[in-house]
Coordinates of C-alpha atoms and ligand atoms in Angstrom, one line a residue:
M1 CA 134.2 175.4 102.2
Q2 CA 131.0 174.2 100.4
E3 CA 129.3 171.1 101.8
P4 CA 129.5 168.5 99.4
E5 CA 126.1 167.9 97.2
R6 CA 124.6 164.7 99.0
I7 CA 122.1 162.7 96.8
S8 CA 120.4 159.5 98.0
V9 CA 118.9 157.0 95.7
D10 CA 118.3 153.2 95.4
Y11 CA 121.0 152.3 93.0
A12 CA 123.8 154.1 91.5
V13 CA 125.3 153.1 88.0
V14 CA 128.6 154.1 87.0
G15 CA 129.1 154.2 83.0
A16 CA 126.5 154.7 80.3
G17 CA 127.6 152.1 77.7
V18 CA 125.5 148.9 76.9
A19 CA 126.1 147.3 80.3
G20 CA 125.4 150.3 82.4
L21 CA 122.2 151.3 80.3
R22 CA 121.0 147.7 80.2
A23 CA 121.5 147.5 84.0
A24 CA 119.7 150.7 84.9
I25 CA 116.8 149.8 82.9
E26 CA 116.7 146.5 84.9
L27 CA 117.2 148.5 88.3
A28 CA 114.3 150.8 87.7
R29 CA 112.3 148.0 88.5
G30 CA 113.6 148.0 92.1
G31 CA 113.7 151.6 92.7
R32 CA 115.3 155.3 91.9
V33 CA 118.6 154.8 89.7
L34 CA 121.1 157.4 89.1
V35 CA 123.3 156.7 86.0
L36 CA 126.8 158.8 86.2
A37 CA 128.6 159.2 83.1
K38 CA 132.0 161.0 82.6
G39 CA 131.7 162.4 79.4
N40 CA 128.4 162.9 77.6
F41 CA 125.7 160.2 76.9
G42 CA 126.6 158.5 73.6
E43 CA 130.5 158.6 74.2
S44 CA 131.2 155.2 75.5
A45 CA 133.0 152.5 74.0
T46 CA 130.0 150.9 73.2
A47 CA 128.8 153.8 70.9
V48 CA 132.0 153.3 68.8
A49 CA 131.9 149.8 68.4
Q50 CA 131.7 148.9 64.8
G51 CA 131.6 145.5 63.8
G52 CA 128.5 144.0 65.7
I53 CA 127.1 141.7 68.2
A54 CA 127.1 138.1 67.9
A55 CA 124.4 135.5 68.7
A56 CA 123.1 132.5 67.4
L57 CA 119.9 133.7 65.9
S58 CA 120.2 132.6 62.0
D59 CA 118.5 129.3 60.8
E60 CA 122.0 128.1 60.2
D61 CA 123.3 128.5 63.4
E62 CA 123.2 126.8 67.1
I63 CA 123.7 128.0 70.4
S64 CA 126.2 125.1 71.1
L65 CA 128.4 126.4 68.1
H66 CA 128.7 129.9 69.5
E67 CA 129.6 128.4 72.8
Q68 CA 132.2 126.0 71.2
D69 CA 133.7 129.0 69.2
T70 CA 133.8 131.2 72.1
I71 CA 135.6 128.6 74.4
R72 CA 137.9 127.8 71.6
A73 CA 139.2 131.3 71.3
G74 CA 139.6 131.7 74.8
D75 CA 142.3 129.3 74.9
G76 CA 141.5 127.0 77.9
L77 CA 140.4 129.7 80.2
C78 CA 136.9 130.2 79.9
N79 CA 134.5 129.8 82.8
P80 CA 132.3 127.3 80.9
Q81 CA 129.1 128.4 82.9
A82 CA 129.7 132.2 82.1
V83 CA 129.9 131.1 78.6
H84 CA 126.9 129.1 78.5
V85 CA 125.3 131.9 80.0
L86 CA 126.3 134.4 77.4
V87 CA 125.5 132.2 74.5
E88 CA 122.0 131.1 76.1
E89 CA 120.4 134.1 77.1
G90 CA 122.1 136.6 74.6
P91 CA 119.3 135.9 71.8
Q92 CA 116.3 136.9 74.0
Y93 CA 118.0 140.0 75.4
I94 CA 119.0 141.1 71.5
Q95 CA 115.4 140.4 70.7
E96 CA 114.4 142.5 73.5
L97 CA 116.7 145.2 71.9
I98 CA 115.0 145.0 68.7
G99 CA 111.8 145.5 70.7
W100 CA 113.1 148.7 72.0
G101 CA 113.7 150.0 68.3
T102 CA 117.2 148.6 67.6
Q103 CA 117.7 148.7 63.8
F104 CA 119.8 146.1 62.8
D105 CA 120.6 145.7 59.3
R106 CA 118.2 143.3 57.2
T107 CA 118.3 141.7 54.0
G108 CA 114.7 142.0 52.8
T109 CA 112.7 141.1 56.1
K110 CA 115.4 139.1 57.5
L111 CA 118.3 140.2 59.9
A112 CA 121.6 140.1 57.9
F113 CA 124.6 138.2 59.6
T114 CA 128.0 138.4 58.8
R115 CA 131.4 136.3 59.7
E116 CA 134.2 137.5 61.9
G117 CA 137.6 135.8 63.1
A118 CA 137.2 132.3 64.6
H119 CA 133.2 132.3 64.1
S120 CA 132.1 129.1 62.8
R121 CA 129.1 130.5 61.2
S122 CA 127.8 134.0 60.2
R123 CA 126.4 135.2 63.3
I124 CA 127.2 138.9 63.6
L125 CA 124.5 141.4 63.6
H126 CA 125.3 144.8 62.5
A127 CA 123.7 148.3 61.9
H128 CA 124.2 151.0 59.6
G129 CA 126.9 149.0 58.1
D130 CA 129.7 149.4 60.8
S131 CA 127.9 151.6 63.4
T132 CA 126.6 148.8 65.4
G133 CA 127.3 150.1 68.8
W134 CA 125.9 153.5 68.1
E135 CA 123.0 152.2 67.3
I136 CA 122.6 149.8 70.4
S137 CA 123.5 153.0 72.3
R138 CA 121.2 155.3 70.9
A139 CA 118.1 152.7 71.5
L140 CA 119.1 152.0 74.8
I141 CA 119.3 155.9 75.9
A142 CA 116.2 156.5 74.2
K143 CA 114.8 153.6 76.6
A144 CA 116.1 154.9 79.6
A145 CA 114.8 158.1 79.0
T146 CA 111.1 156.8 79.0
I147 CA 111.5 155.6 82.6
D148 CA 110.8 158.0 85.4
E149 CA 112.9 156.2 87.9
I150 CA 116.1 156.7 85.9
E151 CA 117.9 159.9 86.1
M152 CA 120.8 160.5 83.7
R153 CA 123.9 162.9 84.7
P154 CA 126.4 163.5 82.3
Q155 CA 130.1 164.8 83.3
S156 CA 130.3 163.3 86.3
F157 CA 133.5 161.6 87.1
T158 CA 133.3 159.0 89.9
I159 CA 136.6 159.3 92.0
E160 CA 136.0 156.8 95.0
I161 CA 134.1 154.5 96.5
E162 CA 133.2 155.3 100.4
S163 CA 131.5 153.5 103.1
S164 CA 127.9 154.5 103.9
E165 CA 126.8 155.7 107.2
A166 CA 123.3 154.1 106.1
G167 CA 124.9 150.7 105.6
G168 CA 124.9 150.6 102.0
V169 CA 127.4 152.1 99.4
G170 CA 128.8 155.7 99.1
L171 CA 130.2 157.1 95.6
R172 CA 132.2 160.4 95.8
F173 CA 132.3 162.2 92.1
L174 CA 133.2 165.1 90.7
N175 CA 130.2 167.2 89.1
E176 CA 132.3 168.6 86.0
R177 CA 129.5 171.1 85.3
S178 CA 129.6 172.9 88.6
G179 CA 133.2 171.9 89.4
R180 CA 132.0 170.6 92.9
V181 CA 132.3 167.2 94.1
A182 CA 129.1 165.1 95.3
R183 CA 128.5 162.3 97.0
V184 CA 125.8 159.6 96.2
E185 CA 124.6 157.0 98.8
C186 CA 122.8 153.7 97.5
R187 CA 122.1 150.5 98.4
A188 CA 124.4 149.0 95.6
A189 CA 126.4 150.4 93.0
L190 CA 127.3 148.9 89.6
L191 CA 130.6 149.7 87.8
A192 CA 130.1 149.7 84.1
T193 CA 132.9 151.9 83.1
G194 CA 134.5 150.0 80.3
G195 CA 138.2 149.0 79.6
L196 CA 141.8 150.8 80.0
G197 CA 143.2 150.9 76.4
Q198 CA 144.2 154.6 76.7
M199 CA 147.1 153.5 79.0
Y200 CA 149.0 152.0 75.7
P201 CA 150.7 154.3 73.1
E202 CA 148.4 153.0 70.5
T203 CA 144.5 152.0 71.0
T204 CA 141.2 151.4 69.4
N205 CA 139.7 152.7 72.3
P206 CA 137.9 156.0 73.1
F207 CA 139.6 158.8 75.4
S208 CA 137.2 157.7 78.0
A209 CA 138.7 154.2 78.3
T210 CA 141.0 155.0 81.2
G211 CA 140.1 152.1 83.5
D212 CA 138.5 154.4 86.0
G213 CA 135.9 151.6 87.4
M214 CA 138.6 149.0 87.7
A215 CA 140.9 151.2 89.4
V216 CA 138.4 152.8 91.8
G217 CA 137.2 149.0 92.7
F218 CA 140.6 148.0 93.3
R219 CA 141.9 150.9 95.7
A220 CA 138.5 150.1 97.8
G221 CA 139.6 146.7 98.1
A222 CA 137.9 144.6 95.4
A223 CA 140.0 141.9 93.6
L224 CA 141.2 142.2 90.0
S225 CA 141.4 139.0 87.8
D226 CA 143.2 138.0 84.3
M227 CA 144.6 141.8 84.1
E228 CA 147.7 140.1 81.8
F229 CA 144.8 139.4 79.2
I230 CA 145.0 142.5 76.8
Q231 CA 143.4 141.9 73.5
F232 CA 145.3 143.7 70.5
H233 CA 143.1 144.3 67.4
P234 CA 145.1 143.4 64.4
T235 CA 143.9 146.1 62.2
A236 CA 144.1 149.6 63.5
L237 CA 144.8 152.1 60.8
A238 CA 148.5 153.1 60.6
A239 CA 148.8 156.0 58.1
P240 CA 150.8 159.0 58.8
K241 CA 149.1 161.7 60.9
A242 CA 145.9 159.2 61.3
P243 CA 144.7 157.9 64.8
P244 CA 144.9 154.3 65.3
F245 CA 141.1 153.9 63.9
L246 CA 139.5 150.6 64.1
L247 CA 139.3 148.6 60.8
S248 CA 136.6 146.3 61.7
E249 CA 137.4 142.2 61.7
A250 CA 134.1 142.2 59.8
L251 CA 136.1 143.8 56.7
R252 CA 138.1 140.4 56.9
G253 CA 135.0 138.7 57.0
E254 CA 133.4 140.0 54.0
G255 CA 136.8 138.9 52.3
G256 CA 139.6 141.4 52.9
V257 CA 143.1 140.0 53.1
L258 CA 146.2 141.0 54.9
R259 CA 149.4 141.5 52.8
N260 CA 153.0 142.4 54.2
A261 CA 155.2 145.1 52.8
M262 CA 156.2 143.1 49.6
L263 CA 152.6 142.6 48.8
E264 CA 152.4 138.9 49.8
R265 CA 149.5 137.4 51.4
F266 CA 150.9 135.8 54.7
M267 CA 147.9 134.5 57.1
P268 CA 147.4 131.2 55.5
H269 CA 151.0 130.3 56.2
Y270 CA 150.3 130.9 60.0
H271 CA 146.9 129.3 60.5
E272 CA 144.3 127.5 58.9
G273 CA 141.8 130.1 59.5
A274 CA 144.0 132.6 57.5
E275 CA 142.6 136.1 58.2
L276 CA 139.8 134.7 60.2
A277 CA 142.3 133.0 62.6
P278 CA 141.7 133.9 66.4
R279 CA 143.0 137.6 66.8
D280 CA 145.8 137.0 68.8
V281 CA 147.1 134.7 66.4
V282 CA 146.5 137.3 63.7
S283 CA 148.0 140.1 65.6
R284 CA 151.2 138.2 66.4
A285 CA 151.6 137.0 62.6
I286 CA 151.5 140.6 61.7
V287 CA 154.2 141.5 64.3
S288 CA 156.4 138.8 62.8
E289 CA 155.8 139.9 59.1
M290 CA 156.7 143.3 60.1
K291 CA 159.9 142.2 61.9
R292 CA 160.6 140.0 58.8
T293 CA 160.1 142.6 56.3
R294 CA 161.5 145.5 58.5
S295 CA 158.1 147.6 58.1
T296 CA 156.1 149.3 60.8
Y297 CA 152.9 148.1 59.2
V298 CA 151.3 145.5 57.0
Y299 CA 148.5 146.1 54.6
L300 CA 144.7 145.3 54.6
D301 CA 143.9 144.9 51.0
L302 CA 139.8 145.0 50.1
T303 CA 140.7 145.5 46.5
G304 CA 139.2 142.2 45.6
L305 CA 135.8 143.4 46.8
N306 CA 132.9 144.9 45.3
E307 CA 133.2 148.8 45.4
E308 CA 129.8 149.8 45.9
Y309 CA 129.0 147.0 48.3
V310 CA 132.2 148.1 50.3
K311 CA 131.0 151.6 50.5
K312 CA 127.5 150.5 51.4
R313 CA 128.5 148.0 54.0
F314 CA 131.2 150.2 55.7
P315 CA 130.2 153.5 55.3
R316 CA 132.0 155.1 58.5
I317 CA 135.2 153.3 57.7
Y318 CA 135.0 154.1 54.0
S319 CA 134.7 158.0 54.8
T320 CA 137.0 158.0 57.8
C321 CA 140.0 156.7 55.7
L322 CA 138.9 159.0 53.0
T323 CA 140.0 162.0 55.3
Y324 CA 143.5 160.5 55.5
G325 CA 143.7 160.2 51.8
I326 CA 143.1 156.5 51.6
D327 CA 140.2 155.1 49.6
I328 CA 139.8 151.4 51.0
T329 CA 138.2 150.7 47.7
A330 CA 141.0 151.1 45.8
D331 CA 144.1 151.6 47.9
M332 CA 146.3 149.3 50.2
I333 CA 145.3 150.2 53.8
P334 CA 148.4 150.1 56.2
V335 CA 147.3 148.7 59.4
R336 CA 149.2 147.3 62.7
P337 CA 147.8 145.9 66.0
A338 CA 146.6 148.5 68.7
A339 CA 145.4 147.8 72.1
H340 CA 141.6 147.0 72.2
Y341 CA 140.0 144.9 75.1
A342 CA 141.0 144.0 78.6
M343 CA 139.8 140.3 79.2
G344 CA 140.3 140.7 82.8
G345 CA 139.0 143.3 85.0
L346 CA 137.2 143.1 88.5
K347 CA 136.5 139.7 89.7
T348 CA 132.9 139.3 89.5
D349 CA 130.4 136.0 89.7
L350 CA 127.8 135.3 87.3
A351 CA 125.7 137.9 88.6
G352 CA 128.0 140.7 88.6
R353 CA 128.8 140.6 92.2
T354 CA 132.5 141.9 92.9
T355 CA 134.2 140.6 96.0
L356 CA 133.2 143.9 97.8
A357 CA 129.9 143.9 99.3
G358 CA 127.3 146.2 97.4
I359 CA 129.7 146.9 94.5
Y360 CA 129.3 145.1 91.2
A361 CA 130.6 145.3 87.9
A362 CA 129.4 144.4 84.3
G363 CA 130.9 144.6 80.6
E364 CA 134.6 145.2 80.0
V365 CA 135.3 146.5 83.7
A366 CA 134.3 143.0 85.0
A367 CA 136.0 139.6 84.8
T368 CA 133.5 137.0 84.7
G369 CA 136.1 134.5 83.0
V370 CA 133.6 134.6 80.1
H371 CA 136.4 135.7 77.4
G372 CA 139.3 133.2 79.1
A373 CA 142.5 134.4 77.6
N374 CA 141.1 135.8 74.4
R375 CA 137.8 137.5 73.6
L376 CA 136.0 136.3 70.3
A377 CA 135.0 138.8 67.7
S378 CA 131.6 140.8 68.7
N379 CA 131.2 139.0 72.1
S380 CA 131.9 142.3 74.0
L381 CA 128.4 143.9 73.4
L382 CA 126.7 140.6 73.9
E383 CA 128.5 140.5 77.2
G384 CA 127.5 144.0 78.3
L385 CA 123.7 143.5 77.5
V386 CA 123.4 139.9 79.2
F387 CA 125.7 140.5 82.1
G388 CA 124.4 144.1 82.7
A389 CA 120.9 142.8 82.7
R390 CA 121.8 140.0 85.4
A391 CA 123.8 142.6 87.4
G392 CA 120.6 144.9 87.7
K393 CA 118.6 141.5 88.8
A394 CA 120.9 140.6 91.3
M395 CA 121.3 144.0 92.8
I396 CA 117.6 144.4 93.3
E397 CA 117.4 140.7 94.9
D398 CA 120.2 141.2 97.0
S399 CA 119.2 144.5 98.2
P400 CA 115.4 144.8 98.1
A401 CA 113.7 147.8 97.0
S402 CA 112.5 150.6 99.4
H403 CA 108.7 151.0 100.0
G404 CA 108.4 153.8 97.8
A405 CA 109.7 152.1 94.7
R406 CA 107.5 151.4 91.9
K407 CA 106.7 147.6 91.5
Q408 CA 107.5 145.8 88.1
G409 CA 105.2 146.7 85.5
A410 CA 104.4 150.1 87.1
R411 CA 107.0 152.2 85.5
G412 CA 106.1 155.8 84.4
H413 CA 106.6 156.4 81.0
K414 CA 107.6 159.9 80.0
P415 CA 108.5 161.7 76.7
G416 CA 112.3 162.4 76.3
T417 CA 113.3 165.8 77.8
K418 CA 116.4 167.5 77.2
Q419 CA 117.6 166.8 80.7
N420 CA 116.6 163.3 80.7
H421 CA 117.2 162.2 77.2
P422 CA 120.5 163.5 76.4
H423 CA 121.0 161.4 73.2
S424 CA 118.0 161.8 71.0
T425 CA 117.1 159.1 68.5
S426 CA 117.8 161.0 65.4
H427 CA 121.2 161.2 63.9
T428 CA 121.6 164.5 64.7
S429 CA 121.3 164.1 68.5
D430 CA 124.1 165.6 70.7
G431 CA 125.8 162.1 71.0
P432 CA 128.4 161.3 68.2
A433 CA 126.8 160.4 64.9
P434 CA 127.9 157.2 63.4
G435 CA 131.1 157.8 61.4
S436 CA 132.1 160.8 63.6
S437 CA 134.7 158.7 65.6
S438 CA 138.5 158.0 66.0
H439 CA 140.5 157.1 68.9
P440 CA 144.4 158.0 69.2
A441 CA 145.4 157.7 72.7
H442 CA 146.0 161.5 73.1
G443 CA 142.9 163.7 74.3
P444 CA 141.7 166.3 71.9
D445 CA 143.4 169.1 74.0
E446 CA 146.8 167.7 73.2
K447 CA 148.4 169.2 76.3
P448 CA 151.6 167.8 77.3
E449 CA 151.4 164.8 79.5
P450 CA 154.8 163.6 80.4
T451 CA 153.7 161.2 83.1
L452 CA 151.2 159.7 81.1
D453 CA 153.8 159.4 77.8
K454 CA 155.9 157.7 80.1
I455 CA 153.6 155.0 81.2
R456 CA 152.4 154.4 77.8
E457 CA 155.9 154.2 76.5
I458 CA 156.8 151.5 79.4
L459 CA 153.6 149.4 78.4
G460 CA 154.3 149.8 74.8
I461 CA 157.8 148.6 74.6
H462 CA 157.7 145.8 77.4
V463 CA 154.3 144.7 78.0
G464 CA 152.6 144.6 74.3
I465 CA 152.2 141.8 72.1
L466 CA 155.3 139.7 72.8
R467 CA 156.5 139.6 76.2
E468 CA 159.3 138.1 78.5
R469 CA 161.0 138.1 81.9
K470 CA 163.6 140.9 81.4
E471 CA 161.3 143.3 79.8
L472 CA 158.2 142.8 82.2
T473 CA 160.6 143.1 85.1
Q474 CA 162.2 146.3 83.8
A475 CA 158.5 147.6 83.4
I476 CA 157.5 147.0 86.7
Q477 CA 160.8 148.8 88.1
Q478 CA 160.0 151.8 85.9
L479 CA 156.7 152.0 86.7
D480 CA 157.5 151.9 90.2
A481 CA 159.6 154.9 89.8
V482 CA 156.9 157.1 88.1
E483 CA 156.5 159.9 90.6
M484 CA 152.8 159.2 91.5
T485 CA 150.6 160.0 94.7
A486 CA 146.8 160.2 94.8
P487 CA 145.8 163.9 93.5
H488 CA 145.0 166.2 96.0
R489 CA 142.3 168.1 94.1
P490 CA 139.1 166.4 92.4
E491 CA 140.6 167.2 88.8
R492 CA 139.6 164.5 86.4
R493 CA 142.6 164.3 84.3
A494 CA 144.7 163.6 87.3
W495 CA 142.8 160.8 88.7
E496 CA 142.6 159.3 85.2
I497 CA 146.2 159.2 84.8
Y498 CA 146.5 158.0 88.3
N499 CA 144.1 155.1 87.5
M500 CA 145.9 154.2 84.4
W501 CA 149.1 154.1 86.3
A502 CA 147.7 151.8 89.1
L503 CA 146.3 149.5 86.5
A504 CA 149.7 149.3 84.3
R505 CA 151.4 148.1 87.3
V506 CA 148.9 145.3 88.1
V507 CA 149.0 144.4 84.3
A508 CA 152.6 144.1 84.0
R509 CA 152.8 142.2 87.5
S510 CA 150.0 140.0 86.3
A511 CA 152.0 139.4 83.1
L512 CA 155.2 138.4 84.8
A513 CA 153.4 136.2 87.1
R514 CA 151.9 133.8 84.2
E515 CA 155.0 131.9 83.3
E516 CA 153.4 130.8 80.3
S517 CA 151.6 131.5 76.7
R518 CA 148.0 131.6 76.4
G519 CA 145.7 133.5 74.3
S520 CA 146.7 137.4 74.1
H521 CA 149.5 136.7 76.6
Y522 CA 152.4 135.3 74.6
R523 CA 155.8 134.9 76.7
S524 CA 158.9 134.3 74.3
D525 CA 160.6 132.8 77.4
F526 CA 157.8 130.6 77.8
P527 CA 156.3 129.7 74.6
Y528 CA 153.5 127.0 75.5
H529 CA 150.6 126.2 77.6
D530 CA 151.6 125.1 81.3
D531 CA 148.2 123.7 82.1
E532 CA 149.5 122.2 85.2
K533 CA 150.3 125.5 86.8
F534 CA 148.3 127.8 84.6
A535 CA 145.2 126.8 83.6
C536 CA 143.4 129.0 86.2
H537 CA 142.8 132.7 86.8
S538 CA 145.4 135.3 88.3
V539 CA 143.8 137.4 91.1
V540 CA 145.3 140.6 92.7
T541 CA 144.2 142.7 95.6
R542 CA 145.4 145.9 96.9
E543 CA 147.8 144.1 99.1
G544 CA 149.5 140.9 98.4
P545 CA 151.2 139.1 95.4
V546 CA 149.4 137.8 92.4
R547 CA 148.1 134.5 92.9
F548 CA 146.3 131.9 90.9
E549 CA 143.1 130.0 91.5
Ligands
LIG601 C1 135.6 144.9 65.2 O1 134.4 145.3 64.6 O2 136.4 144.4 64.7 C2 135.5 145.1 66.3 C3 134.5 144.2 67.3 C4 135.1 143.4 68.5 O3 135.7 144.0 69.1 O4 134.4 142.5 69.0

């Protein structure tokens, strides 16, 4: 049998979205950094984020207002310190991104801001109209490629965390190019693998969102927190044969309205914020209207907006919908909610430290408490940026760099090479270009996957937007009955499904334990807040019941 390839670096980063890349850039100040991405660089959830990145940068805005809006959307469960860090430090990191070449849209020379649900000001920066994440990803990859200390390995799927003989951390990963398992030894590792939307039957998330970082950390003994809080984006495309492609909240921010199957506008009857109410409110209102009108969708109506403006402001959404026969400037767009974002994840402090020594987490994979029970629109890219940088700093402080590492300011800069610069700065790079992505839950090869189909069916029926005890108990029983053992072979898809199954059980158990309604977690049998018992976070470890602290 072949010996596994052995790699020794100072720091490892798993995942190459905004959190992982920003952390890697920081970590390069402290030593050699290996970034493992399971797909190609530029295929992360970051790269397909449309709407934008929120920050109090406009003359009409204030940091305290962004803070208030975030806390209000979080429905009593935000960690106020985490929110403060996010809104206070966000602007400086965005300025840094601009300095690294990120091209946000401008009106003349001034940054252009749009508005999204539950924001009291227009504070969402966007790029190429509706390809904000792609632009941020492009700029970060280009920046990382200029730093000698960073090595980026695509098609490297992390399977497990292992203890390290040298006293640090070991990671076992599958090199899909060679088909061989490899092992990396490092002082500390950051998990930045994003979310888990692929375990639901309909999701706006990319194929890669299979919860790997959460599952790998959980198996190694780290605590997961707030896993019952799954955000459903209200407006995913619901056209026949089309994937649940995201129709950005910014469409409503620019004046789009929701209508039921009878073409009646309904949101003003549900919330004073109408179409710009918090996402959980809009998603539940849509479900109610679908039920009331016996329809499987409602409509997003952009016909009142200027046609040329819509095409220019949302080029990617316009062209994607056109491929499914929908002209968004003239037609009613059928939409319904789809799984979009996990507020919970690996429990961390404000520096990304998980409950496991040497293991850090940042971005969607982490639960800092910054989003509470419901994330405010366009706070996710910001979270990745701010907490990715903070985790990088903490990793260096907690495990000082080796003697051979370069000191701050002494970075080697090099031109982008094919190996180290896998996503060039032009739109014709080998990463997906803006406008090219859509995300049905199924992978591109469409091989039958009965176990995963079963998991998705269980979650879709019993652990969706509306929940209750009987349904959740059934979900847990049915998930426990799924025949599943840790894969014997290092095969990526088998491990992804195993990861999703493990997390589906945690989500269902956490949802059953929280006997109240709050933010994205709605229990029809407990329709109100119960602050006495549940104004706190759920925590689950490998062994033991769900507890609240
Ligand atoms: C959107 O564009 O609506 C998604 C942005 C987000 O999830 O914050």
